[in-house]
Each structure stands twice: as C-alpha cells, then as structure tokens.
Short mmCIF file of C-alpha atoms in Angstrom, two decimals:
data_model
loop_
_atom_site.label_atom_id
_atom_site.label_comp_id
_atom_site.label_asym_id
_atom_site.label_seq_id
_atom_site.Cartn_x
_atom_site.Cartn_y
_atom_site.Cartn_z
CA MET A 1 106.92 114.29 78.21
CA HIS A 2 103.52 113.27 76.78
CA PHE A 3 102.52 112.65 73.18
CA SER A 4 98.91 113.48 72.32
CA VAL A 5 97.01 112.09 69.35
CA PHE A 6 93.82 113.49 67.82
CA LYS A 7 91.77 111.67 65.22
CA PHE A 8 88.95 113.19 63.18
CA THR A 9 86.73 110.98 61.02
CA MET A 10 83.94 112.69 59.04
CA ASN A 11 82.50 110.51 56.24
CA THR A 12 85.46 109.99 53.85
CA LEU A 13 87.57 112.71 55.42
CA HIS A 14 90.29 111.29 57.67
CA LEU A 15 92.86 113.57 59.27
CA SER A 16 95.35 112.52 61.95
CA PHE A 17 97.98 114.67 63.50
CA ILE A 18 100.29 114.76 66.49
CA LEU A 19 100.62 117.47 69.10
CA HIS A 20 103.92 116.74 70.86
CA LEU A 21 105.37 118.13 74.06
CA LEU A 22 101.85 118.75 75.33
CA HIS A 23 101.70 119.06 79.12
CA ALA A 24 97.95 118.81 79.42
CA VAL A 25 95.85 116.62 81.72
CA ALA A 26 95.71 113.15 80.20
CA PHE A 27 92.40 111.63 79.20
CA GLU A 28 90.70 109.73 76.40
CA GLU A 29 87.21 110.73 75.37
CA VAL A 30 84.93 109.82 72.47
CA PHE A 31 82.44 112.41 71.23
CA PRO A 32 79.81 111.66 68.55
CA ALA A 33 80.27 114.14 65.70
CA SER A 34 77.60 112.75 63.44
CA ASN A 35 76.08 109.44 62.47
CA SER A 36 79.13 108.78 60.36
CA GLY A 37 82.06 110.05 62.41
CA VAL A 38 83.79 110.40 65.77
CA ILE A 39 86.47 112.53 67.33
CA SER A 40 89.04 110.76 69.56
CA PHE A 41 91.89 111.95 71.73
CA GLY A 42 94.71 110.00 73.40
CA ASN A 43 97.57 111.29 75.54
CA PHE A 44 100.50 108.83 75.63
CA PHE A 45 103.48 108.45 77.93
CA PRO A 46 106.72 106.94 76.50
CA HIS A 47 108.90 104.30 78.21
CA LYS A 48 112.25 104.03 76.45
CA ASP A 49 113.89 100.60 76.12
CA HIS A 50 110.90 98.81 77.64
CA LYS A 51 108.14 96.61 76.33
CA LEU A 52 105.00 94.95 77.59
CA VAL A 53 104.84 91.23 76.87
CA ALA A 54 101.16 90.70 76.15
CA ALA A 55 98.74 89.44 73.52
CA THR A 56 98.53 91.80 70.57
CA LEU A 57 95.37 93.15 68.97
CA LYS A 58 97.29 93.65 65.77
CA ASP A 59 100.84 93.88 64.40
CA GLU A 60 101.36 96.85 62.10
CA ARG A 61 104.22 98.23 59.99
CA VAL A 62 104.38 102.00 60.33
CA GLU A 63 106.58 104.88 59.21
CA SER A 64 107.00 106.37 62.69
CA SER A 65 106.09 105.93 66.35
CA ASP A 66 103.58 108.78 65.89
CA GLU A 67 101.74 106.72 63.29
CA CYS A 68 101.71 103.77 65.70
CA LEU A 69 100.01 105.93 68.32
CA VAL A 70 97.41 107.03 65.77
CA ARG A 71 96.72 103.38 64.93
CA CYS A 72 96.15 102.69 68.62
CA VAL A 73 93.64 105.55 68.91
CA GLN A 74 91.85 104.17 65.87
CA ALA A 75 91.78 100.58 67.15
CA HIS A 76 88.93 99.63 69.48
CA GLY A 77 90.29 98.30 72.79
CA CYS A 78 93.89 99.42 72.31
CA LEU A 79 95.43 100.51 75.64
CA SER A 80 99.16 100.61 74.84
CA VAL A 81 101.72 99.93 72.11
CA ASN A 82 105.24 98.58 71.62
CA VAL A 83 107.26 100.23 68.83
CA ASN A 84 110.64 99.12 67.49
CA THR A 85 113.09 102.02 67.33
CA THR A 86 114.98 100.46 64.40
CA GLY A 87 113.27 100.25 61.03
CA ASP A 88 113.47 97.44 58.46
CA ASP A 89 114.93 97.66 54.93
CA GLN A 90 111.91 99.66 53.81
CA GLY A 91 112.17 102.10 56.70
CA LEU A 92 109.11 100.71 58.47
CA TYR A 93 108.83 100.00 62.18
CA VAL A 94 107.07 97.15 63.96
CA CYS A 95 104.06 98.48 65.89
CA GLU A 96 102.27 96.17 68.34
CA LEU A 97 98.79 97.27 69.39
CA LEU A 98 98.02 95.84 72.85
CA ALA A 99 94.71 95.28 74.61
CA SER A 100 96.27 95.51 78.06
CA ASP A 101 98.50 97.87 79.99
CA LYS A 102 101.52 97.64 82.26
CA TYR A 103 99.38 98.12 85.37
CA GLU A 104 97.38 94.98 84.66
CA ASN A 105 100.53 93.00 83.86
CA GLN A 106 103.26 94.51 86.02
CA SER A 107 105.56 91.48 85.86
CA SER A 108 105.33 91.48 82.04
CA PHE A 109 106.59 95.06 81.71
CA ILE A 110 110.30 94.45 81.16
CA PRO A 111 113.43 96.22 79.88
CA SER A 112 114.02 95.65 76.18
CA LYS A 113 116.71 97.45 74.21
CA GLY A 114 115.49 98.97 70.98
CA ILE A 115 111.79 99.00 71.86
CA GLU A 116 109.71 101.89 73.15
CA HIS A 117 106.48 101.29 75.03
CA TYR A 118 103.72 103.87 75.07
CA SER A 119 100.91 103.81 77.61
CA ILE A 120 97.96 106.16 77.93
CA ALA A 121 98.91 108.73 80.58
CA ASN A 122 96.98 108.31 83.82
CA PRO A 123 97.35 108.81 87.61
CA CYS A 124 98.88 105.34 88.08
CA GLU A 125 102.12 106.74 86.63
CA LYS A 126 102.62 108.48 90.00
CA LYS A 127 102.37 105.13 91.87
CA PRO A 128 99.73 106.23 94.38
CA CYS A 129 99.06 102.73 95.78
CA LYS A 130 101.18 101.96 98.84
CA HIS A 131 102.34 98.60 100.20
CA ARG A 132 102.49 97.06 96.71
CA GLY A 133 98.82 97.64 96.04
CA LYS A 134 97.78 97.30 92.40
CA CYS A 135 96.76 100.49 90.61
CA VAL A 136 93.84 100.16 88.18
CA PRO A 137 93.51 103.19 85.84
CA PHE A 138 90.21 104.48 84.48
CA TYR A 139 91.17 106.19 81.24
CA THR A 140 87.83 107.84 80.50
CA ASN A 141 87.93 110.18 83.50
CA TYR A 142 91.62 110.16 84.56
CA THR A 143 91.00 108.39 87.88
CA TYR A 144 92.24 105.18 89.46
CA LYS A 145 91.45 102.56 92.08
CA CYS A 146 93.89 100.68 94.30
CA LYS A 147 93.47 96.94 94.78
CA CYS A 148 95.03 96.39 98.20
CA LEU A 149 96.82 93.25 99.31
CA GLU A 150 95.59 91.47 102.41
CA GLY A 151 96.84 93.31 105.46
CA THR A 152 96.45 96.84 104.09
CA LEU A 153 93.48 99.22 104.04
CA GLY A 154 92.56 102.70 102.78
CA GLN A 155 91.97 104.32 99.40
CA ASP A 156 95.67 104.08 98.60
CA CYS A 157 96.38 100.95 100.72
CA GLN A 158 98.22 103.27 103.08
CA ILE A 159 96.88 101.81 106.35
CA PRO A 160 98.80 98.76 107.65
CA ASP A 161 96.57 96.02 109.06
CA PHE A 162 98.95 93.05 108.92
CA ARG A 163 97.71 89.73 110.32
CA SER A 164 100.84 87.69 109.57
CA CYS A 165 104.46 87.96 108.49
CA ALA A 166 103.43 86.70 105.05
CA GLN A 167 101.21 89.75 104.59
CA ARG A 168 104.04 92.04 105.69
CA PHE A 169 106.41 90.44 103.18
CA ALA A 170 103.89 90.74 100.35
CA ALA A 171 103.52 94.45 101.15
CA GLY A 172 107.26 95.05 100.75
CA TYR A 173 108.66 94.55 104.25
CA THR A 174 111.21 91.93 103.28
CA ASN A 175 113.73 92.05 106.13
CA SER A 176 113.55 89.44 108.89
CA GLY A 177 113.05 90.85 112.37
CA ILE A 178 110.57 91.73 115.10
CA TYR A 179 107.34 93.35 113.87
CA GLU A 180 103.84 94.03 115.14
CA ILE A 181 100.89 92.10 113.74
CA ILE A 182 97.20 91.82 114.64
CA THR A 183 96.25 88.36 115.88
CA PRO A 184 92.90 86.60 115.26
CA ASP A 185 91.60 87.87 118.63
CA THR A 186 92.42 91.46 117.44
CA SER A 187 95.35 91.81 119.86
CA LYS A 188 98.46 93.61 118.65
CA ILE A 189 101.62 91.69 119.50
CA ASP A 190 105.26 91.65 118.45
CA VAL A 191 106.35 88.56 116.55
CA TYR A 192 109.52 87.39 114.87
CA CYS A 193 109.21 87.31 111.07
CA ASP A 194 111.63 85.07 109.21
CA HIS A 195 111.86 85.88 105.51
CA GLY A 196 114.87 83.69 104.78
CA ASN A 197 116.15 84.21 101.25
CA GLY A 198 112.88 85.74 100.10
CA GLU A 199 109.85 84.62 98.08
CA ASP A 200 109.43 80.83 98.61
CA ASP A 201 111.38 81.04 101.89
CA SER A 202 109.50 84.06 103.24
CA GLY A 203 106.54 84.93 105.42
CA TRP A 204 107.21 82.69 108.42
CA THR A 205 105.67 83.84 111.72
CA MET A 206 107.37 82.31 114.76
CA VAL A 207 104.76 81.09 117.25
CA PHE A 208 106.79 78.87 119.61
CA LYS A 209 110.33 78.39 120.87
CA ALA A 210 111.80 75.75 123.21
CA VAL A 211 115.35 76.08 124.54
CA SER A 212 117.31 72.96 125.49
CA GLY A 213 118.27 72.67 129.15
CA VAL A 214 116.06 75.52 130.41
CA PRO A 215 113.58 74.68 133.23
CA LEU A 216 109.95 75.56 132.61
CA GLN A 217 108.05 75.79 135.91
CA GLN A 218 107.71 72.03 136.38
CA GLN A 219 106.25 71.58 132.91
CA GLY A 220 107.87 70.68 129.65
CA PRO A 221 107.63 72.45 126.28
CA SER A 222 105.08 69.91 125.10
CA VAL A 223 102.80 70.77 128.03
CA LEU A 224 103.16 74.45 127.18
CA TRP A 225 102.25 73.76 123.55
CA LEU A 226 99.30 71.50 124.31
CA SER A 227 97.86 73.72 127.06
CA ASN A 228 96.16 77.07 126.54
CA SER A 229 98.94 78.87 128.43
CA LEU A 230 100.90 81.67 126.75
CA LEU A 231 104.47 82.87 127.19
CA GLU A 232 104.67 85.92 124.96
CA SER A 233 105.26 88.92 127.21
CA SER A 234 109.03 89.16 126.72
CA SER A 235 110.12 90.42 123.30
CA SER A 236 113.70 89.49 124.21
CA ALA A 237 112.70 85.85 123.64
CA LEU A 238 111.92 86.53 119.99
CA PRO A 239 115.22 86.90 118.11
CA ILE A 240 116.57 83.58 116.87
CA ASN A 241 120.18 84.75 116.76
CA SER A 242 120.23 86.33 120.23
CA SER A 243 121.73 84.93 123.40
CA SER A 244 118.31 84.85 125.09
CA ARG A 245 117.48 81.45 126.56
CA GLN A 246 113.75 81.86 127.10
CA HIS A 247 110.89 79.64 126.03
CA TYR A 248 108.14 81.32 124.02
CA LYS A 249 104.56 80.69 122.89
CA ASN A 250 102.20 83.30 121.45
CA ARG A 251 98.43 83.39 121.14
CA ILE A 252 98.38 82.38 117.47
CA VAL A 253 98.77 78.77 118.65
CA GLU A 254 95.52 79.10 120.61
CA HIS A 255 93.73 80.61 117.60
CA TRP A 256 95.04 78.04 115.15
CA GLN A 257 91.93 77.63 112.99
CA ALA A 258 91.30 81.38 112.85
CA PHE A 259 94.91 82.05 111.80
CA ASN A 260 94.41 79.26 109.24
CA PRO A 261 98.02 78.40 108.37
CA THR A 262 98.81 76.59 105.15
CA GLN A 263 102.26 75.44 106.27
CA VAL A 264 104.12 74.85 109.52
CA ARG A 265 107.88 74.80 109.83
CA LEU A 266 109.80 73.21 112.70
CA SER A 267 113.45 74.26 112.84
CA LEU A 268 116.27 73.08 115.07
CA TYR A 269 119.18 75.43 115.74
CA LYS A 270 122.71 74.83 116.92
CA ASN A 271 125.17 77.68 117.47
CA LYS A 272 122.51 80.06 116.10
CA THR A 273 122.43 78.16 112.80
CA GLU A 274 119.48 76.19 111.48
CA VAL A 275 120.53 72.54 111.29
CA VAL A 276 117.18 70.81 110.70
CA ARG A 277 114.10 72.07 108.89
CA LEU A 278 110.82 70.19 108.67
CA VAL A 279 107.93 71.69 106.69
CA PHE A 280 104.40 70.38 107.07
CA ASN A 281 101.15 70.84 105.17
CA ALA A 282 98.93 72.66 107.65
CA LYS A 283 95.78 73.07 105.55
CA GLY A 284 92.76 72.12 107.64
CA SER A 285 94.97 71.17 110.59
CA THR A 286 94.75 71.65 114.34
CA LYS A 287 97.55 72.73 116.66
CA THR A 288 98.38 69.06 117.30
CA ASN A 289 97.69 67.01 114.16
CA TRP A 290 99.91 69.04 111.81
CA PHE A 291 102.88 67.17 113.30
CA SER A 292 102.55 63.86 111.43
CA ARG A 293 104.34 61.91 108.74
CA ASP A 294 101.32 62.16 106.42
CA ARG A 295 101.60 65.95 106.47
CA LEU A 296 105.40 66.14 106.19
CA LEU A 297 106.46 67.95 102.99
CA THR A 298 110.22 68.33 103.38
CA SER A 299 112.91 67.08 105.75
CA PRO A 300 116.66 66.38 105.67
CA TRP A 301 116.03 62.65 106.36
CA THR A 302 115.74 60.66 103.17
CA ASP A 303 114.54 57.47 104.87
CA ILE A 304 111.71 58.95 106.93
CA HIS A 305 109.03 57.76 104.52
CA SER A 306 110.56 54.34 103.91
CA GLN A 307 111.50 53.18 107.41
CA PRO A 308 108.92 52.06 109.99
CA VAL A 309 107.62 54.78 112.32
CA LYS A 310 106.46 53.93 115.83
CA TYR A 311 105.84 57.49 117.02
CA PHE A 312 105.33 60.72 115.12
CA SER A 313 103.47 63.07 117.41
CA ILE A 314 103.81 66.02 119.76
CA ALA A 315 102.47 64.06 122.73
CA GLY A 316 104.87 61.22 121.95
CA HIS A 317 105.33 58.63 124.70
CA ILE A 318 104.76 59.68 128.33
CA TRP A 319 104.84 57.26 131.24
CA ASP A 320 106.09 57.13 134.84
CA HIS A 321 109.75 56.76 133.86
CA GLY A 322 109.93 58.86 130.74
CA ARG A 323 108.59 61.79 128.74
CA ARG A 324 109.56 61.74 125.09
CA THR A 325 107.70 64.39 123.11
CA PHE A 326 107.86 65.96 119.67
CA PHE A 327 108.82 62.36 119.05
CA ILE A 328 109.75 61.00 115.62
CA ASN A 329 110.84 57.44 116.32
CA SER A 330 111.41 54.29 114.29
CA GLU A 331 112.53 51.10 116.11
CA TYR A 332 111.27 50.94 119.69
CA SER A 333 112.11 47.52 121.08
CA GLY A 334 114.59 48.35 123.85
CA CYS A 335 117.06 51.00 124.97
CA PRO A 336 120.13 49.71 123.07
CA THR A 337 118.32 49.46 119.73
CA ASP A 338 115.84 52.35 119.88
CA SER A 339 116.26 54.54 116.80
CA GLY A 340 114.66 57.55 115.20
CA TRP A 341 115.11 61.05 113.89
CA MET A 342 114.09 63.53 116.59
CA ILE A 343 113.06 63.53 120.24
CA LEU A 344 112.47 66.09 122.98
CA VAL A 345 113.57 64.45 126.25
CA GLU A 346 111.58 66.08 129.07
CA LEU A 347 112.32 63.81 132.05
CA ILE A 348 115.80 63.22 133.50
CA PRO A 349 116.77 60.65 134.65
CA GLY A 350 114.88 58.65 132.07
CA ALA A 351 114.24 54.98 131.45
CA CYS A 352 117.35 54.55 129.24
CA THR A 353 120.96 55.34 130.04
CA TRP A 354 121.37 57.26 126.76
CA GLU A 355 118.94 59.90 128.12
CA ASN A 356 120.82 60.50 131.35
CA HIS A 357 123.74 62.47 129.89
CA LEU A 358 121.23 65.08 128.70
CA GLN A 359 119.83 68.13 130.45
CA HIS A 360 116.08 68.52 131.04
CA PHE A 361 114.12 69.43 127.92
CA SER A 362 116.90 68.57 125.48
CA VAL A 363 116.16 68.21 121.76
CA LEU A 364 118.03 65.20 120.42
CA TYR A 365 118.17 64.70 116.65
CA SER A 366 119.89 62.89 113.80
CA PRO A 367 122.49 65.17 112.16
CA THR A 368 122.70 62.78 109.19
CA ASN A 369 120.24 62.13 106.37
CA SER A 370 118.82 59.01 108.06
CA ARG A 371 117.63 57.65 111.40
CA VAL A 372 120.15 56.99 114.19
CA GLN A 373 120.28 54.80 117.29
CA TRP A 374 119.68 56.98 120.33
CA SER A 375 122.20 54.95 122.35
CA ASN A 376 124.99 55.91 119.91
CA LYS A 377 126.09 59.21 121.44
CA ASP A 378 128.57 59.91 118.66
CA ALA A 379 125.84 59.56 116.02
CA THR A 380 123.36 61.99 117.62
CA SER A 381 123.41 65.71 118.31
CA VAL A 382 121.63 68.05 120.74
CA ALA A 383 120.00 71.18 119.35
CA ASP A 384 120.24 74.44 121.29
CA MET A 385 116.73 75.43 120.37
CA MET A 386 113.56 74.34 118.57
CA ALA A 387 111.33 76.93 116.89
CA ILE A 388 107.93 76.52 115.24
CA TYR A 389 106.73 78.88 112.52
CA THR A 390 103.48 79.22 110.58
CA ARG A 391 102.50 80.90 107.35
#
C-alpha cells in the first residue's frame, strides 16, 4: 500500500490533499508552475512499528500521519518521516522529518512499537542488490544503484568474485566450511573458511596445516612453510574436524603481500577442539615475520609479555642434533631447565631426553596460562594439529 501526497502552491493559495491506496509508479518530481509557485508529488511506503534513528530536519506536531507526509513534501531535503501512532492530550502526533533514508542507514532502521516510518517508494524496496550490496535510490527518476561489497560484481552485485573467506562472510555466507575463492594469482582453489561465532570471529581463511606425527617427505612443516612448495591438491586435508591426517599449504602463503592479510591466527587442536589460539597483527608483514612477540595480539599465556623470550620465530633453533621450529621459548640454559610456551619438534631423537618420547613433527605446548618446563612431561601437552589462518 502506498500513500501519495500532492502539494500545490500558487501565490497565497495553498492546497494539500492525500490520494490513498494509489498503486501508481512511485516518483518525486518538481515542476515550476510560475515564478511564485511549485507543484510537488511524493509517493510514500509505510513501515508499521518501525523507526529510523537519524538526525531530524524538524520535529512537528500534526493532526494525522497524512499531515506529516505533507510536511515532508513541503520540507526541502526531507526523505522520510517517523510518526507516533498515539497522540498527546491535544490529539497531536509527533512527526519527525528526516534528511536520510533507511537505505543509507540500514543498521539504524529498527523495530519500535507505536511508531510508523514512511519512506519514499522506490525500487530498493524490492531488495535488488545481492550479496548484501547496498541499494542507493534515486528518487527523481525511480532508479537505483548497487554499491557492491568487495568480492562481488555486476549491476546487482550478483556475480561472486570472492578473494577471501572474509569477503564471503561479508556477503552473507556465514557457515564455516569448504568454499572456492580466487587467489592473488587468479587461480580458483578450495579453502577452508572458519567463521567461528560470527562477526569478530569470522572470515578466517586456512592457509596451512601441520599434523603431529605425520612424516613429510624428509622435510618438516617449517621447511614446507618457508619454501615455495605447495601442498593443496587434496581437499580432504581441509576440514579441521575430519579424521584426515594430511599436511596442507596453499598458494596464498606464497602470495602473502598480494593477499595482504591484516591478521594471522595460529590454532592448536586436540581431539578436534581448539586448545590454543594466537592472533597476530599481520599488517605490512611477510610470511615469516608475522610470527613474533611484537606482533602478538592475543594468547592464552598471561606471562608471555613479561617473561624473557629467547626464541620467537618460525625458523627457531636448528642445528645438527635438533630442529625446534615455530618456537616460542623462554629459558634456554640446559635440557632440565628449558622452558617456554610452544615448540614444533622436527627431529627425533633430539638433543634432550624430553624430546625423545615424542613422534616426529610433534607440536608441544603449555596447556596452562603460563610457560612450562619442557622436561616436565606432566605439565606439557601434545597437540594433534596446528593450523594457520589469515584474514
């Protein structure tokens, strides 16, 4: 149902009237009638029990919603109105004349009992913009334009062109799972998108996975990460909660600067449950220097910024009798007293006896909120898997 308002102004003559239940094409035009008058037309669409929270051009007291619509047509720059459906003691209703519309301020258009919002009818009412594109109405000729989010193309944002899981989430694909994206080298590959609990925990694209105890062709996970080799052909390696025990690295790692991540997340899993999450500031980073204490934003270890750190790097410490990578270590003065937070042990047997009960490529970590001594087997835990995500 539309409500249409005409206004005639000819010198001192002023006549306003309402044509209701008019199913005509909606538009708003201004025609010069003479040097002293104009004719205006506005076709309004009602939204019961809703209001737009926005700056007002003017607050009026009117005898009816129809009069409020007339006031809007008369007011320069008025695009919508809020009208109370309950009058005051004098039988007048609050009428808010607004200089914006619900398409410009979608999050500010909210349910509100006892208020009716009227917007000028336009094609955006039919929600033509796909993938959460923003519809911009042009009231003078009853047309619109879609402002597309990154990752979508076309007049109505109908063509998917997603370059990351974050773009997919923004466009309305909010379920975690395996999806196709276009990488910086224009390849189309399947990736695992982790959207967690939504919003702040969404948009993570998995780029790497290392599985404890799984051989890797005479090289360790750190060598795979640091080299330009890829291991992305098997989509069965993608699901985090599957029984697949395959390492994984996709080409995003090798196009780090082009992908331009703002954050990196390193997660450790045990029994298919995330037990450790580290989030790093990745702005302006490379595929190696993001892993540092200076870039660490969040971790479960409350003492990681207060205790001394000997190693905090992907390359870690590699020598003839040991390979300790993705290494976050504190004290490093001898096997019995070595302590830290996380370590990927890539060479067995190693230099210390505490390494020798582990399998090759095991991720050892502190399950507490502080560093642990690596020699204290009861104080440490071995993760089943390490995954690295970007967004």
